[in-house]
C-alpha cells in the first residue's frame, strides 16, 4: 500500500529525548517499510526515516527557541498533506483533531490514532461533530469517556523486537522511574515506595516548564529528604536499555487514566518487571504475576517490591514478545488500512489515470 503517516511537529520522529507519540510513529513507519509498503512521513525536518520524508519544519518545535505558537506550523503540515492527499491509499493521522475538517472529502481513506487522554470536557462536543472519522484507541480503557464514534479498533503500541535487549540476570538492585515529573505520574509515590522498601531509586525524567513549580515545591524537597534517591534527569534512547535493564523493577505509580504507558512495555522488553498502580490501561498491559504486579496503593507496592524474586525475568520478556512488538503493531494497522471504506480505491484509480504503475511488475528475462 501507499501510506501517509502524519506526525506531530513538537518532536522529531523519532524524538531525540522524551516523546511517546513521535516514537510510536517512528516504530510504525519503519515496520511498514520493512513489510514492503510505500510510506511517506510528514514530520519535522530533523526526523530520521527510511520512508520518504516530507519536512514541514526545519526542526522539532520543542527544540526551536524561536517557536512561540505551534498552531501555524501544524496548519502548514495540513497544507503539505492536502497537496499530496490523492497519492495515498491510506492516510494515518497522529495529530489528534486539528485535521478533521480538512479530510471530510477523503474520509474513507483516513484514520486517526488518538494518543492522549480523552476524559477532557471539551472533547465530547467535538467528536459528536465528526462522528464518522475512523478512530483508533491505544487501549480499551481510553475509549470510556467518548461519545459514540466510529471506532475502527484498539491497537496496542509496539517496539522493534531488537530495540531493547533483555537483561536476564541483569538486576543491579535499584528501582527505576522513567518519564515526566508531573502530578499525574506521581514521582512522590515512587520515592516513598523506594524509601519504605529500603532500595535505591533512580529517576530519569524530564521537567516541562508547566511542571517546574511542582518539581520545586513537591519533588525536589522529597528527593533531598532521602539519601537513596538519585535524580538523573532526561535520558535518550541509547541510555534507556541500560537504565531499565539494570533495574529490579520499574515503578509506574500513576494517578490518571493513562491511555497506554509506553514505558511499561519498554521495561518488559528489557526483561524488567513493572509495579504499576491500577489506573487506565495498566490492567490491559501488565499480566499480574507474570510481567509485574498491579497494585492499589503504596502499601501493596511495597509488598510487591518484596515479591520481585517470585517473577521470572525471561517470562517478562516473553510477555513482551507475544504482544507488544512493532511488527505486530504494523500488521494490525495494515489490516485496519485495508478495512477502511475508501482504501485502495481513489488513489489506485488516480494512478491509473495518470499512467503510473500500480507497484506489481512482471519482468521477462531472455
CSV table of C-alpha atoms in Angstrom, one decimal:
chain,number,residue,atom,x,y,z
A,1,UNK,CA,0.0,0.0,0.0
A,2,UNK,CA,1.0,3.6,-0.4
A,3,UNK,CA,0.6,5.1,3.1
A,4,UNK,CA,0.9,8.6,4.6
A,5,UNK,CA,2.0,8.9,8.2
A,6,UNK,CA,1.2,12.4,9.6
A,7,UNK,CA,3.2,13.1,12.8
A,8,UNK,CA,3.1,15.9,15.4
A,9,UNK,CA,5.8,18.5,15.0
A,10,UNK,CA,6.7,19.0,18.7
A,11,UNK,CA,9.4,16.3,18.5
A,12,UNK,CA,11.3,14.7,15.7
A,13,UNK,CA,10.5,11.2,14.5
A,14,UNK,CA,12.0,9.5,16.4
A,15,UNK,CA,12.4,12.1,19.2
A,16,UNK,CA,15.9,12.9,20.4
A,17,UNK,CA,14.7,12.6,24.1
A,18,UNK,CA,11.2,12.3,25.5
A,19,UNK,CA,8.3,11.9,23.2
A,20,UNK,CA,5.9,8.9,23.2
A,21,UNK,CA,3.7,9.7,20.2
A,22,UNK,CA,6.6,10.5,17.8
A,23,UNK,CA,8.5,7.4,18.9
A,24,UNK,CA,5.5,5.2,18.1
A,25,UNK,CA,5.1,6.9,14.7
A,26,UNK,CA,8.7,6.1,14.0
A,27,UNK,CA,8.4,2.4,15.0
A,28,UNK,CA,5.3,2.0,12.9
A,29,UNK,CA,6.7,3.8,9.9
A,30,UNK,CA,9.9,1.7,9.8
A,31,UNK,CA,8.0,-1.5,10.4
A,32,UNK,CA,5.7,-0.7,7.5
A,33,UNK,CA,8.7,-0.1,5.3
A,34,UNK,CA,10.2,-3.4,6.4
A,35,UNK,CA,6.9,-5.1,5.4
A,36,UNK,CA,7.2,-3.7,1.8
A,37,UNK,CA,4.8,-0.7,1.9
A,38,UNK,CA,5.5,2.7,0.2
A,39,UNK,CA,5.4,5.1,3.2
A,40,UNK,CA,5.6,8.9,3.2
A,41,UNK,CA,6.2,10.6,6.6
A,42,UNK,CA,5.1,14.1,7.2
A,43,UNK,CA,7.2,15.4,10.1
A,44,UNK,CA,9.8,17.8,11.3
A,45,UNK,CA,12.9,18.1,9.1
A,46,UNK,CA,15.3,16.6,11.7
A,47,UNK,CA,13.4,13.3,11.6
A,48,UNK,CA,15.2,10.2,10.5
A,49,UNK,CA,13.4,7.5,8.5
A,50,UNK,CA,13.8,5.1,5.6
A,51,UNK,CA,10.4,6.3,4.3
A,52,UNK,CA,10.1,9.3,2.1
A,53,UNK,CA,10.3,12.3,4.5
A,54,UNK,CA,8.2,15.5,3.9
A,55,UNK,CA,10.0,18.0,6.2
A,56,UNK,CA,7.3,20.5,7.3
A,57,UNK,CA,9.6,22.4,9.7
A,58,UNK,CA,13.4,22.6,9.9
A,59,UNK,CA,13.5,21.1,13.3
A,60,UNK,CA,11.2,19.8,16.1
A,61,UNK,CA,9.2,22.7,17.6
A,62,UNK,CA,10.1,21.9,21.2
A,63,UNK,CA,13.8,22.3,20.5
A,64,UNK,CA,13.4,25.5,18.5
A,65,UNK,CA,13.8,28.5,20.8
A,66,UNK,CA,12.2,30.8,18.2
A,67,UNK,CA,8.8,29.0,18.2
A,68,UNK,CA,6.1,30.5,20.4
A,69,UNK,CA,2.9,29.1,18.9
A,70,UNK,CA,2.8,25.6,17.3
A,71,UNK,CA,-0.5,26.2,15.5
A,72,UNK,CA,0.8,27.9,12.4
A,73,UNK,CA,3.2,25.1,11.8
A,74,UNK,CA,0.6,22.5,12.1
A,75,UNK,CA,-1.6,24.4,9.6
A,76,UNK,CA,1.5,24.2,7.3
A,77,UNK,CA,1.6,20.5,8.0
A,78,UNK,CA,-2.1,20.2,6.9
A,79,UNK,CA,-1.4,22.1,3.7
A,80,UNK,CA,1.5,19.8,2.8
A,81,UNK,CA,-0.8,16.8,3.3
A,82,UNK,CA,-3.6,18.4,1.3
A,83,UNK,CA,-1.4,18.9,-1.7
A,84,UNK,CA,-0.5,15.2,-1.9
A,85,UNK,CA,-3.5,13.5,-0.4
A,86,UNK,CA,-4.6,12.0,-3.7
A,87,UNK,CA,-1.4,9.9,-3.9
A,88,UNK,CA,-2.2,7.7,-0.9
A,89,UNK,CA,-4.2,4.6,-0.4
A,90,UNK,CA,-4.5,5.4,3.3
A,91,UNK,CA,-3.7,8.5,5.4
A,92,UNK,CA,-2.9,7.9,9.0
A,93,UNK,CA,-3.0,10.9,11.3
A,94,UNK,CA,-1.4,11.1,14.8
A,95,UNK,CA,-2.3,14.8,15.5
A,96,UNK,CA,-5.5,14.4,17.5
A,97,UNK,CA,-8.2,16.6,15.9
A,98,UNK,CA,-6.9,19.7,14.0
A,99,UNK,CA,-7.2,17.9,10.6
A,100,UNK,CA,-10.8,16.7,10.9
A,101,UNK,CA,-12.5,19.4,8.8
A,102,UNK,CA,-9.8,19.1,6.1
A,103,UNK,CA,-10.3,15.4,5.4
A,104,UNK,CA,-14.1,15.1,5.1
A,105,UNK,CA,-13.9,14.7,1.3
A,106,UNK,CA,-11.4,11.8,1.6
A,107,UNK,CA,-12.6,10.4,4.9
A,108,UNK,CA,-12.8,6.9,3.6
A,109,UNK,CA,-9.1,6.7,3.3
A,110,UNK,CA,-8.3,8.4,6.7
A,111,UNK,CA,-7.7,7.0,10.1
A,112,UNK,CA,-6.6,8.8,13.3
A,113,UNK,CA,-4.9,7.2,16.3
A,114,UNK,CA,-5.8,9.1,19.5
A,115,UNK,CA,-2.7,9.0,21.6
A,116,UNK,CA,-3.8,11.2,24.6
A,117,UNK,CA,-6.4,11.2,27.3
A,118,UNK,CA,-10.0,11.5,26.2
A,119,UNK,CA,-11.7,12.5,29.5
A,120,UNK,CA,-11.3,16.2,28.9
A,121,UNK,CA,-14.6,18.3,29.0
A,122,UNK,CA,-14.2,19.9,25.6
A,123,UNK,CA,-13.8,16.7,23.6
A,124,UNK,CA,-17.3,15.1,23.6
A,125,UNK,CA,-18.9,18.0,21.7
A,126,UNK,CA,-16.1,18.0,19.1
A,127,UNK,CA,-16.3,14.2,18.4
A,128,UNK,CA,-20.1,14.4,18.2
A,129,UNK,CA,-19.5,16.9,15.3
A,130,UNK,CA,-17.2,14.4,13.5
A,131,UNK,CA,-18.7,11.0,14.3
A,132,UNK,CA,-17.8,9.3,11.0
A,133,UNK,CA,-14.0,9.6,11.0
A,134,UNK,CA,-12.3,6.2,11.7
A,135,UNK,CA,-10.6,6.4,15.1
A,136,UNK,CA,-8.1,4.0,16.8
A,137,UNK,CA,-7.7,3.8,20.5
A,138,UNK,CA,-4.5,2.6,22.1
A,139,UNK,CA,-6.3,0.8,24.9
A,140,UNK,CA,-9.9,-0.1,25.5
A,141,UNK,CA,-9.9,2.0,28.7
A,142,UNK,CA,-9.0,5.1,26.7
A,143,UNK,CA,-12.4,4.9,25.0
A,144,UNK,CA,-14.6,5.1,28.0
A,145,UNK,CA,-15.2,8.9,28.2
A,146,UNK,CA,-16.0,9.2,24.5
A,147,UNK,CA,-19.4,9.7,22.9
A,148,UNK,CA,-20.5,7.2,20.2
A,149,UNK,CA,-17.9,7.5,17.4
A,150,UNK,CA,-16.6,5.3,14.6
A,151,UNK,CA,-14.0,3.2,16.4
A,152,UNK,CA,-12.0,1.2,13.9
A,153,UNK,CA,-10.2,-0.8,16.5
A,154,UNK,CA,-7.9,-0.8,19.5
A,155,UNK,CA,-4.3,-1.3,18.6
A,156,UNK,CA,-1.7,-1.6,21.3
A,157,UNK,CA,1.7,0.1,20.9
A,158,UNK,CA,4.7,-2.0,19.9
A,159,UNK,CA,8.5,-1.7,19.9
A,160,UNK,CA,11.0,-3.1,17.5
A,161,UNK,CA,11.9,-6.5,18.9
A,162,UNK,CA,15.6,-5.8,18.7
A,163,UNK,CA,15.4,-2.3,20.2
A,164,UNK,CA,15.9,-3.1,23.8
A,165,UNK,CA,17.8,-6.3,24.6
A,166,UNK,CA,16.6,-8.3,27.5
A,167,UNK,CA,18.8,-8.3,30.6
A,168,UNK,CA,18.2,-11.7,32.1
A,169,UNK,CA,20.0,-11.7,35.4
A,170,UNK,CA,20.9,-8.0,34.9
A,171,UNK,CA,19.3,-6.8,38.1
A,172,UNK,CA,21.5,-4.3,39.9
A,173,UNK,CA,19.3,-3.8,42.9
A,174,UNK,CA,17.6,-0.4,42.2
A,175,UNK,CA,14.1,0.6,41.3
A,176,UNK,CA,13.5,2.8,38.3
A,177,UNK,CA,11.2,5.7,37.5
A,178,UNK,CA,11.2,6.9,33.9
A,179,UNK,CA,9.0,9.6,32.2
A,180,UNK,CA,8.0,13.1,33.2
A,181,UNK,CA,8.0,14.9,36.5
A,182,UNK,CA,4.3,15.7,36.8
A,183,UNK,CA,1.5,15.3,39.4
A,184,UNK,CA,-0.3,12.6,37.4
A,185,UNK,CA,2.8,10.5,37.1
A,186,UNK,CA,3.2,10.6,40.9
A,187,UNK,CA,7.0,10.5,41.4
A,188,UNK,CA,6.3,11.3,45.0
A,189,UNK,CA,4.8,7.8,45.3
A,190,UNK,CA,7.8,6.2,43.7
A,191,UNK,CA,10.1,8.0,46.2
A,192,UNK,CA,8.1,6.9,49.2
A,193,UNK,CA,7.8,3.3,47.9
A,194,UNK,CA,11.6,3.1,47.5
A,195,UNK,CA,12.2,4.7,50.9
A,196,UNK,CA,9.9,2.2,52.6
A,197,UNK,CA,11.4,-0.7,50.7
A,198,UNK,CA,15.0,0.2,51.5
A,199,UNK,CA,16.0,0.1,47.9
A,200,UNK,CA,17.7,2.8,45.8
A,201,UNK,CA,15.5,4.7,43.3
A,202,UNK,CA,16.9,6.2,40.1
A,203,UNK,CA,14.6,8.8,38.5
A,204,UNK,CA,15.2,9.5,34.8
A,205,UNK,CA,12.7,12.2,33.9
A,206,UNK,CA,12.2,15.5,32.1
A,207,UNK,CA,10.7,18.5,33.7
A,208,UNK,CA,8.4,20.6,31.5
A,209,UNK,CA,8.0,24.3,32.2
A,210,UNK,CA,4.4,23.7,33.2
A,211,UNK,CA,5.6,21.3,35.9
A,212,UNK,CA,8.5,23.4,37.2
A,213,UNK,CA,6.6,24.6,40.2
A,214,UNK,CA,5.5,21.1,41.1
A,215,UNK,CA,9.2,20.0,40.9
A,216,UNK,CA,10.5,22.8,43.1
A,217,UNK,CA,7.8,22.7,45.8
A,218,UNK,CA,7.0,19.0,46.0
A,219,UNK,CA,9.5,16.7,44.4
A,220,UNK,CA,13.0,18.3,44.8
A,221,UNK,CA,12.5,18.6,48.6
A,222,UNK,CA,11.3,15.0,48.8
A,223,UNK,CA,14.4,13.8,46.9
A,224,UNK,CA,16.6,15.8,49.3
A,225,UNK,CA,14.9,14.1,52.2
A,226,UNK,CA,16.1,10.6,51.3
A,227,UNK,CA,19.7,9.6,50.6
A,228,UNK,CA,18.7,6.6,48.4
A,229,UNK,CA,17.1,8.7,45.6
A,230,UNK,CA,19.2,9.6,42.6
A,231,UNK,CA,17.7,12.1,40.1
A,232,UNK,CA,19.4,11.6,36.7
A,233,UNK,CA,17.3,13.9,34.5
A,234,UNK,CA,16.1,13.2,31.0
A,235,UNK,CA,17.8,10.3,29.1
A,236,UNK,CA,18.0,9.4,25.5
A,237,UNK,CA,17.1,6.2,23.7
A,238,UNK,CA,20.7,4.8,23.8
A,239,UNK,CA,20.7,5.2,27.6
A,240,UNK,CA,17.3,3.6,28.2
A,241,UNK,CA,18.3,-0.1,27.8
A,242,UNK,CA,21.0,0.2,30.5
A,243,UNK,CA,18.8,2.2,32.8
A,244,UNK,CA,15.7,-0.1,32.6
A,245,UNK,CA,17.7,-3.3,32.1
A,246,UNK,CA,19.6,-2.8,35.3
A,247,UNK,CA,16.6,-2.2,37.5
A,248,UNK,CA,14.9,-4.7,39.8
A,249,UNK,CA,11.6,-3.2,38.6
A,250,UNK,CA,10.1,-0.1,37.0
A,251,UNK,CA,7.7,1.8,39.3
A,252,UNK,CA,4.7,3.1,37.5
A,253,UNK,CA,2.7,4.7,40.3
A,254,UNK,CA,0.4,6.8,38.1
A,255,UNK,CA,-2.7,8.7,39.3
A,256,UNK,CA,-4.5,9.4,36.0
A,257,UNK,CA,-6.3,7.5,33.2
A,258,UNK,CA,-3.1,6.5,31.3
A,259,UNK,CA,-4.1,5.8,27.7
A,260,UNK,CA,-1.3,3.2,27.2
A,261,UNK,CA,2.0,3.8,29.1
A,262,UNK,CA,4.8,3.1,26.6
A,263,UNK,CA,7.4,2.9,29.4
A,264,UNK,CA,5.8,-0.3,30.7
A,265,UNK,CA,6.5,-2.3,27.5
A,266,UNK,CA,10.0,-0.7,27.3
A,267,UNK,CA,10.7,-2.2,30.7
A,268,UNK,CA,9.2,-5.5,29.6
A,269,UNK,CA,11.4,-5.6,26.6
A,270,UNK,CA,14.4,-5.3,28.9
A,271,UNK,CA,13.0,-8.2,30.9
A,272,UNK,CA,12.4,-5.8,33.8
A,273,UNK,CA,9.1,-6.3,35.7
A,274,UNK,CA,6.7,-3.4,36.3
A,275,UNK,CA,5.0,-2.5,39.6
A,276,UNK,CA,2.0,-0.4,38.4
A,277,UNK,CA,-1.0,1.2,40.0
A,278,UNK,CA,-4.4,0.1,38.8
A,279,UNK,CA,-5.2,3.1,36.5
A,280,UNK,CA,-6.1,3.5,32.9
A,281,UNK,CA,-4.6,0.9,30.6
A,282,UNK,CA,-2.5,-0.8,33.2
A,283,UNK,CA,-4.6,-4.0,33.5
A,284,UNK,CA,-4.5,-4.4,29.7
A,285,UNK,CA,-0.7,-4.1,29.5
A,286,UNK,CA,0.6,-5.9,32.6
A,287,UNK,CA,-0.1,-9.6,33.2
A,288,UNK,CA,-0.3,-9.6,37.0
A,289,UNK,CA,2.2,-12.1,38.5
A,290,UNK,CA,4.0,-12.6,35.1
A,291,UNK,CA,5.2,-9.3,33.7
A,292,UNK,CA,4.8,-7.4,37.0
A,293,UNK,CA,2.4,-6.6,39.8
A,294,UNK,CA,-0.7,-4.4,39.6
A,295,UNK,CA,-1.3,-2.7,43.0
A,296,UNK,CA,-4.0,-0.5,44.6
A,297,UNK,CA,-1.8,1.6,46.8
A,298,UNK,CA,1.6,2.3,48.3
A,299,UNK,CA,1.3,-0.5,50.9
A,300,UNK,CA,0.7,-3.1,48.2
A,301,UNK,CA,3.5,-1.6,46.1
A,302,UNK,CA,6.0,-2.0,49.0
A,303,UNK,CA,4.8,-5.6,49.3
A,304,UNK,CA,5.3,-6.1,45.6
A,305,UNK,CA,8.9,-5.0,45.8
A,306,UNK,CA,9.5,-7.7,48.4
A,307,UNK,CA,8.0,-10.3,46.0
A,308,UNK,CA,10.0,-9.4,42.9
A,309,UNK,CA,12.1,-12.5,43.4
A,310,UNK,CA,8.9,-14.6,42.6
A,311,UNK,CA,9.0,-13.3,39.0
A,312,UNK,CA,10.9,-14.9,36.1
A,313,UNK,CA,12.5,-12.2,34.0
A,314,UNK,CA,12.6,-14.4,31.0
A,315,UNK,CA,8.8,-14.6,31.2
A,316,UNK,CA,8.6,-10.8,31.4
A,317,UNK,CA,10.4,-10.6,28.0
A,318,UNK,CA,8.3,-13.4,26.6
A,319,UNK,CA,5.1,-11.4,27.5
A,320,UNK,CA,6.6,-8.5,25.5
A,321,UNK,CA,7.4,-10.7,22.5
A,322,UNK,CA,3.9,-12.2,22.5
A,323,UNK,CA,2.0,-8.9,22.5
A,324,UNK,CA,4.0,-5.7,22.1
A,325,UNK,CA,6.4,-5.8,19.1
A,326,UNK,CA,6.3,-3.2,16.3
A,327,UNK,CA,5.9,-6.0,13.8
A,328,UNK,CA,2.6,-7.0,15.3
A,329,UNK,CA,1.5,-3.3,15.6
A,330,UNK,CA,2.3,-2.7,11.9
A,331,UNK,CA,0.4,-5.8,10.8
A,332,UNK,CA,-2.6,-4.8,12.9
A,333,UNK,CA,-2.6,-1.3,11.2
A,334,UNK,CA,-2.2,-2.8,7.7
A,335,UNK,CA,-5.3,-4.9,8.4
A,336,UNK,CA,-7.1,-1.8,9.5
A,337,UNK,CA,-6.0,0.2,6.4
A,338,UNK,CA,-7.4,-2.5,4.1
A,339,UNK,CA,-10.7,-2.4,6.0
A,340,UNK,CA,-11.1,1.4,5.5
A,341,UNK,CA,-14.1,2.0,3.2
A,342,UNK,CA,-12.1,4.1,0.7
A,343,UNK,CA,-8.8,2.3,0.9
A,344,UNK,CA,-7.0,1.2,-2.3
A,345,UNK,CA,-9.7,2.8,-4.5
A,346,UNK,CA,-9.3,6.5,-5.1
A,347,UNK,CA,-5.5,6.5,-5.1
A,348,UNK,CA,-5.3,3.5,-7.3
A,349,UNK,CA,-7.7,5.0,-9.8
A,350,UNK,CA,-5.8,8.3,-9.9
A,351,UNK,CA,-2.6,6.4,-10.5
A,352,UNK,CA,-4.1,4.5,-13.4
A,353,UNK,CA,-5.5,7.7,-14.9
A,354,UNK,CA,-2.0,9.3,-14.8
A,355,UNK,CA,-0.4,6.2,-16.4
A,356,UNK,CA,1.5,5.5,-13.2
A,357,UNK,CA,2.5,1.9,-12.2
A,358,UNK,CA,0.5,0.0,-9.7
A,359,UNK,CA,3.5,-1.5,-8.0
A,360,UNK,CA,3.2,-5.0,-9.4
A,361,UNK,CA,5.7,-5.9,-12.1
A,362,UNK,CA,6.3,-8.9,-14.4
A,363,UNK,CA,9.8,-8.9,-15.9
A,364,UNK,CA,10.5,-11.2,-18.8
A,365,UNK,CA,14.1,-12.3,-18.9
A,366,UNK,CA,15.8,-13.7,-22.0
